[in-house]
Coordinates of C-alpha atoms in Angstrom, one line a residue:
M1 CA -11.8 29.6 -34.6
N2 CA -15.2 28.4 -33.7
I3 CA -16.4 27.3 -30.2
H4 CA -15.9 23.6 -30.7
E5 CA -12.6 24.4 -31.9
A6 CA -11.8 26.5 -28.6
N7 CA -12.7 23.7 -26.4
A8 CA -11.2 21.1 -27.8
A9 CA -7.6 23.4 -27.7
K10 CA -8.7 24.3 -23.7
I11 CA -9.7 20.1 -22.9
L12 CA -6.0 19.4 -24.9
E13 CA -4.3 22.0 -23.0
G14 CA -5.5 20.6 -19.5
T15 CA -4.4 18.0 -21.0
R16 CA -0.7 18.2 -20.7
K17 CA -0.6 20.4 -18.0
R18 CA -2.0 17.1 -15.6
N19 CA 0.0 15.1 -17.6
R20 CA 3.0 18.1 -17.2
R21 CA 2.8 17.7 -13.8
L22 CA 2.1 14.4 -13.1
H23 CA 5.9 13.6 -14.7
I24 CA 7.0 16.1 -12.3
V25 CA 5.6 14.4 -9.0
I26 CA 7.0 11.3 -10.5
A27 CA 10.4 12.4 -11.2
L28 CA 10.2 14.1 -7.0
L29 CA 8.7 11.0 -5.5
L30 CA 11.4 9.0 -7.2
M31 CA 14.3 11.4 -6.4
L32 CA 13.1 11.2 -2.5
M33 CA 13.0 7.6 -2.8
I34 CA 15.9 7.6 -4.0
L35 CA 17.7 10.1 -1.6
L36 CA 15.9 8.0 1.6
S37 CA 17.5 4.3 -0.1
L38 CA 20.8 5.4 0.3
C39 CA 20.1 7.0 4.1
M40 CA 19.2 3.6 4.7
M41 CA 22.6 1.8 3.0
T42 CA 24.5 4.4 4.9
Y43 CA 23.5 5.5 7.9
G44 CA 23.3 3.0 10.8
N45 CA 25.4 1.3 13.6
T46 CA 28.1 1.9 11.3
V47 CA 27.9 4.9 8.5
Y48 CA 29.7 3.6 5.3
S49 CA 30.5 5.9 2.1
L50 CA 28.6 6.0 -0.3
S51 CA 32.3 4.5 -2.8
H52 CA 31.9 1.7 -0.1
V53 CA 28.2 1.1 -0.4
W54 CA 28.6 0.9 -3.8
N55 CA 32.2 -1.7 -4.1
V56 CA 30.0 -4.0 -1.9
L57 CA 27.2 -3.6 -4.6
Q58 CA 29.4 -4.7 -7.5
G59 CA 31.2 -7.6 -5.6
I60 CA 34.1 -6.1 -4.2
E61 CA 34.7 -7.6 -0.4
E62 CA 34.9 -4.9 2.2
E63 CA 34.6 -3.4 5.2
G64 CA 30.7 -4.4 6.3
S65 CA 29.8 -6.7 3.2
F66 CA 27.3 -9.1 5.5
T67 CA 26.1 -5.7 7.1
I68 CA 25.5 -4.3 3.5
L69 CA 24.2 -7.4 1.8
T70 CA 22.5 -9.3 4.9
L71 CA 20.5 -7.0 6.9
R72 CA 20.3 -3.3 5.0
L73 CA 20.1 -4.2 1.5
P74 CA 16.8 -6.7 2.5
R75 CA 15.3 -4.0 4.3
L76 CA 15.3 -1.6 1.8
L77 CA 13.7 -3.8 -1.1
S78 CA 11.6 -4.6 1.4
G79 CA 10.3 -1.4 2.4
I80 CA 10.3 -0.2 -1.1
L81 CA 8.5 -3.1 -2.6
A82 CA 6.4 -3.0 0.3
G83 CA 5.2 0.6 0.5
F84 CA 5.0 0.5 -3.2
A85 CA 2.1 -2.3 -3.3
F86 CA 0.3 -1.0 -0.3
G87 CA 0.4 2.8 -1.5
I88 CA -0.7 1.5 -5.2
A89 CA -3.2 -0.5 -3.8
G90 CA -4.8 2.0 -1.2
S91 CA -5.2 4.5 -4.5
V92 CA -6.5 2.1 -6.5
F93 CA -9.4 1.1 -3.7
Q94 CA -10.5 4.7 -2.5
T95 CA -10.6 5.6 -6.7
M96 CA -12.3 2.4 -7.0
L97 CA -15.4 3.1 -5.1
H98 CA -15.2 6.7 -4.7
N99 CA -14.9 7.2 -1.1
P100 CA -11.5 8.0 1.1
L101 CA -12.0 6.0 3.9
A102 CA -11.8 2.9 0.7
N103 CA -8.8 1.1 1.1
P104 CA -7.0 -2.6 2.2
N105 CA -7.0 -1.6 6.2
I106 CA -10.4 -0.8 6.8
L107 CA -12.4 -3.2 3.7
G108 CA -10.9 -5.8 6.3
I109 CA -8.0 -7.5 3.7
T110 CA -5.1 -6.7 6.0
S111 CA -6.9 -8.1 9.1
A112 CA -7.8 -11.2 7.1
S113 CA -3.9 -11.5 6.1
S114 CA -2.7 -10.8 9.2
A115 CA -5.8 -14.0 10.7
G116 CA -4.2 -16.1 8.3
A117 CA -0.9 -15.3 10.0
V118 CA -1.4 -15.8 12.8
F119 CA -3.6 -18.7 12.7
C120 CA -1.1 -20.4 11.5
I121 CA 1.5 -18.8 14.1
L122 CA -0.3 -19.9 16.5
V123 CA -2.0 -22.5 16.2
L124 CA -0.9 -24.7 13.4
Q125 CA 2.6 -23.7 15.1
A126 CA 4.2 -23.6 11.4
G127 CA 6.7 -22.1 9.8
Y128 CA 7.2 -19.3 7.4
T129 CA 6.3 -21.3 4.3
A130 CA 2.9 -22.1 6.1
Q131 CA 2.3 -18.2 7.5
F132 CA 3.3 -16.1 3.8
T133 CA 0.7 -18.9 2.3
G134 CA -2.0 -18.5 4.8
S135 CA -1.3 -14.9 5.1
I136 CA -2.2 -14.2 1.5
L137 CA -5.3 -17.5 1.3
A138 CA -7.0 -15.7 3.7
A139 CA -7.1 -12.3 2.7
V140 CA -8.2 -13.6 -1.1
I141 CA -10.8 -15.3 -0.1
T142 CA -12.4 -12.6 2.9
A143 CA -11.7 -10.2 -0.3
G144 CA -13.9 -12.9 -2.8
L145 CA -16.4 -13.1 0.2
I146 CA -17.0 -9.2 0.4
Y147 CA -17.1 -8.5 -3.3
G148 CA -19.6 -11.5 -3.6
L149 CA -22.0 -10.9 -0.9
S150 CA -21.5 -6.4 -2.4
R151 CA -23.2 -7.8 -5.4
V152 CA -26.0 -9.6 -3.6
R153 CA -29.5 -8.1 -5.6
R154 CA -27.0 -5.2 -6.5
Y155 CA -23.9 -3.8 -6.2
T156 CA -23.1 -0.5 -4.1
T157 CA -19.6 1.0 -2.5
G158 CA -21.7 1.3 0.4
R159 CA -22.1 -1.9 1.2
L160 CA -19.3 -3.2 0.0
I161 CA -17.1 -1.0 2.7
L162 CA -20.1 -1.3 5.0
I163 CA -19.6 -5.7 4.8
G164 CA -15.8 -4.9 4.9
I165 CA -16.2 -3.3 7.9
G166 CA -17.6 -5.8 8.9
F167 CA -15.5 -8.6 8.1
Q168 CA -12.3 -6.4 9.9
A169 CA -14.6 -7.1 13.2
M170 CA -14.6 -10.1 12.9
M171 CA -11.6 -10.7 11.8
N172 CA -9.5 -9.0 14.8
A173 CA -12.2 -10.9 17.3
A174 CA -10.6 -14.2 16.1
I175 CA -7.3 -12.5 15.9
N176 CA -7.9 -11.9 19.8
Y177 CA -9.1 -15.1 20.0
M178 CA -6.6 -16.5 19.0
M179 CA -3.8 -14.4 20.8
L180 CA -5.8 -15.5 24.1
I181 CA -5.0 -19.6 23.6
G182 CA -1.8 -19.7 22.1
N183 CA 1.2 -20.4 23.4
E184 CA 3.0 -18.6 25.6
N185 CA 5.9 -18.8 23.5
D186 CA 4.7 -17.7 20.2
I187 CA 2.7 -14.6 21.1
A188 CA 5.7 -12.5 20.8
S189 CA 6.5 -13.4 17.3
A190 CA 2.6 -12.7 16.1
M191 CA 2.9 -9.4 17.6
R192 CA 6.4 -8.6 16.4
W193 CA 4.3 -10.0 12.9
M194 CA 1.4 -7.5 13.6
S195 CA 3.1 -4.3 13.7
G196 CA 3.8 -4.3 10.6
S197 CA 8.0 -4.2 10.3
L198 CA 10.8 -4.3 8.1
N199 CA 13.0 -6.3 11.1
G200 CA 14.0 -9.5 9.8
A201 CA 14.1 -9.5 5.9
T202 CA 15.4 -11.7 3.3
M203 CA 16.4 -12.2 0.0
A204 CA 14.6 -15.6 -0.5
S205 CA 11.3 -13.7 1.6
I206 CA 10.8 -11.0 -0.5
A207 CA 11.5 -12.7 -3.8
P208 CA 7.5 -13.6 -4.3
L209 CA 6.3 -9.8 -3.1
A210 CA 9.1 -9.0 -6.2
V211 CA 7.2 -10.8 -8.7
S212 CA 3.9 -9.8 -7.0
V213 CA 5.1 -6.4 -8.1
M214 CA 6.2 -6.8 -11.4
L215 CA 3.4 -9.0 -12.0
L216 CA 0.5 -7.2 -11.3
T217 CA 2.0 -3.2 -11.5
P218 CA 1.8 -3.5 -15.7
V219 CA -2.0 -4.7 -14.8
I220 CA -2.9 -1.8 -12.5
L221 CA -1.4 0.8 -14.6
A222 CA -2.5 -0.7 -18.3
S223 CA -6.8 -0.3 -15.6
S224 CA -5.7 2.8 -14.9
R225 CA -7.9 4.1 -18.0
R226 CA -11.3 1.9 -16.8
L227 CA -10.4 3.5 -13.8
Q228 CA -10.9 6.6 -14.7
I229 CA -14.0 5.6 -16.8
L230 CA -15.3 3.9 -13.4
E231 CA -15.5 7.5 -11.6
L232 CA -18.5 8.4 -14.0
G233 CA -20.4 5.7 -12.4
D234 CA -21.6 2.8 -13.7
E235 CA -24.2 3.5 -16.7
S236 CA -22.1 6.6 -18.2
A237 CA -19.3 3.4 -18.3
I238 CA -21.6 1.0 -19.4
S239 CA -22.9 3.6 -22.2
L240 CA -18.8 4.6 -23.0
G241 CA -18.5 0.7 -23.9
S242 CA -17.0 -0.5 -20.9
D243 CA -18.0 -3.4 -18.5
P244 CA -17.9 -2.1 -14.9
A245 CA -18.3 -5.4 -13.1
K246 CA -15.4 -6.7 -14.9
A247 CA -13.2 -3.6 -15.1
R248 CA -13.8 -3.9 -10.9
A249 CA -13.4 -7.7 -11.0
V250 CA -9.7 -7.2 -12.8
L251 CA -8.9 -4.1 -10.4
M252 CA -9.1 -5.1 -7.5
L253 CA -8.2 -9.1 -8.0
S254 CA -5.0 -7.0 -9.1
T255 CA -4.1 -5.2 -6.0
V256 CA -5.9 -7.5 -3.6
V257 CA -2.7 -10.0 -4.3
L258 CA -1.2 -7.7 -4.3
T259 CA -1.4 -6.7 -0.2
A260 CA -2.0 -9.9 0.5
V261 CA 1.7 -10.5 -0.9
A262 CA 2.6 -7.7 1.0
S263 CA 1.0 -8.2 4.2
A264 CA 2.6 -11.7 3.8
A265 CA 6.5 -10.3 3.9
T266 CA 6.2 -7.5 6.2
G267 CA 3.2 -7.8 8.4
P268 CA -0.2 -5.1 7.7
I269 CA 2.5 -2.3 8.0
A270 CA -0.9 0.4 9.4
F271 CA -2.1 3.3 7.5
V272 CA 0.4 3.5 4.0
A273 CA -2.7 2.4 1.6
F274 CA -5.1 4.3 3.4
L275 CA -2.4 7.8 3.6
S276 CA -1.1 7.0 -0.1
G277 CA -3.4 7.3 -1.9
P278 CA -5.0 10.8 -1.5
I279 CA -1.5 12.2 -1.0
G280 CA -0.4 10.9 -4.3
R281 CA -4.1 12.0 -6.5
K282 CA -3.3 15.7 -4.3
L283 CA 0.0 15.7 -5.3
A284 CA -0.4 15.0 -9.0
G285 CA -3.7 16.8 -9.7
Y286 CA -7.2 15.6 -9.4
G287 CA -7.9 15.2 -12.6
S288 CA -5.2 12.5 -13.0
C289 CA -6.1 8.9 -12.1
S290 CA -3.1 7.0 -12.0
P291 CA -2.2 5.4 -9.4
L292 CA 1.6 5.7 -9.6
P293 CA 2.3 8.7 -7.6
G294 CA 0.1 6.4 -4.6
G295 CA 2.5 4.3 -5.3
L296 CA 5.9 6.4 -4.8
F297 CA 4.3 7.5 -2.1
G298 CA 4.0 4.2 -0.3
I299 CA 7.8 4.0 -0.7
V300 CA 8.0 7.2 0.3
L301 CA 6.5 6.9 3.2
V302 CA 7.6 3.5 4.8
L303 CA 11.1 4.2 3.9
A304 CA 11.0 8.0 6.0
S305 CA 9.2 5.8 9.1
D306 CA 11.2 3.0 8.8
L307 CA 14.3 5.6 9.5
L308 CA 12.8 7.5 12.1
G309 CA 11.7 4.3 13.8
Q310 CA 15.3 3.1 13.8
Y311 CA 17.5 6.2 14.8
A312 CA 14.7 9.0 15.4
F313 CA 14.4 7.3 19.4
E314 CA 16.2 6.0 22.2
I315 CA 14.3 2.9 21.4
R316 CA 13.9 1.3 17.7
F317 CA 9.8 0.9 16.9
P318 CA 8.4 -0.8 13.6
V319 CA 7.9 0.6 10.9
G320 CA 4.1 -0.3 11.8
V321 CA 3.9 1.8 14.7
I322 CA 5.4 5.7 13.0
T323 CA 3.2 4.8 10.6
G324 CA 0.1 4.7 12.4
L325 CA 1.3 7.7 14.6
L326 CA 1.2 9.4 11.5
G327 CA -1.8 7.8 10.0
A328 CA -4.2 8.6 12.9
P329 CA -4.5 12.0 12.9
Y330 CA -5.0 11.7 9.4
L331 CA -7.6 9.6 10.1
I332 CA -9.8 11.6 13.0
W333 CA -9.5 15.1 10.7
L334 CA -11.0 13.1 7.3
L335 CA -13.8 11.0 10.1
I336 CA -14.3 15.6 10.8
R337 CA -13.9 16.5 7.4
M338 CA -16.6 14.1 6.3
N339 CA -19.1 14.8 9.2
K340 CA -19.1 18.7 9.2
R341 CA -20.4 17.3 4.6
G342 CA -23.1 15.3 6.1
E343 CA -20.7 12.2 4.0
F344 CA -22.1 9.6 6.7

């Protein structure tokens, strides 16, 4: 065996090991997701057996059917869909922009979504449909502005991140202003929405999110190979026959829409996109660019945080409060680590 054959064999063996580790991580995260799902469906003020829950899901009229089908099932599905959407979006952003701070929260996309919804609640005093639509439109328009401004003269990821941070500050200022001038009766509703919560989820309210996840996830997963090429830089991507601007636009549009719809459905659940990407990638191994582990970890994070917020304390907290408590220390640690490395 010559040196070229030996190198090819090593590369092939390394690829097999990465794929094996990726499959194991996905299987473990799926098992954890199923376990947490069973806990959410059976545990609460009233504890039901698995057989009881299964009978209700099959359509058999049992005691607690309303609680299981109307309260717990939509809440569970909302947590799964939103966690996956935020997680996979954060994973794509961080990989595509080569920066662990790059995620929809930091770039101002979720803040824009919040501003759109708060505007509909406090200024227009509109219903849920208008809030949902306003949230999505605000996020998509803001993402387009950020991406367009970052491409003036010459595109750089640093410029995109700085512009995104600027938009985040502007949107947060707009939210604070609307909270000051808004009707006192509507402020409580806006605050509940902004905290990120699975309360009040219904099958009708999560239907657009389910459709978005089913349509956009295959697009994102199919583009994961382009994501790996983008990590090499634009010049290397062009030399390999890829159009980095087109690939970046497709990935960004898909993840922005997914984030916007998830934010409109549950509110901006803090730090899920920020935490899920790097943790999912570390579990799968840094040689893997698949965003799937990040999406699955987002589900686990949201479901676990919701269980903690509902039952671990005397007062029930929205899921966004718990994820915020978990994410803030990680952000501080990451900033300190990046500062020591001289990455600022």
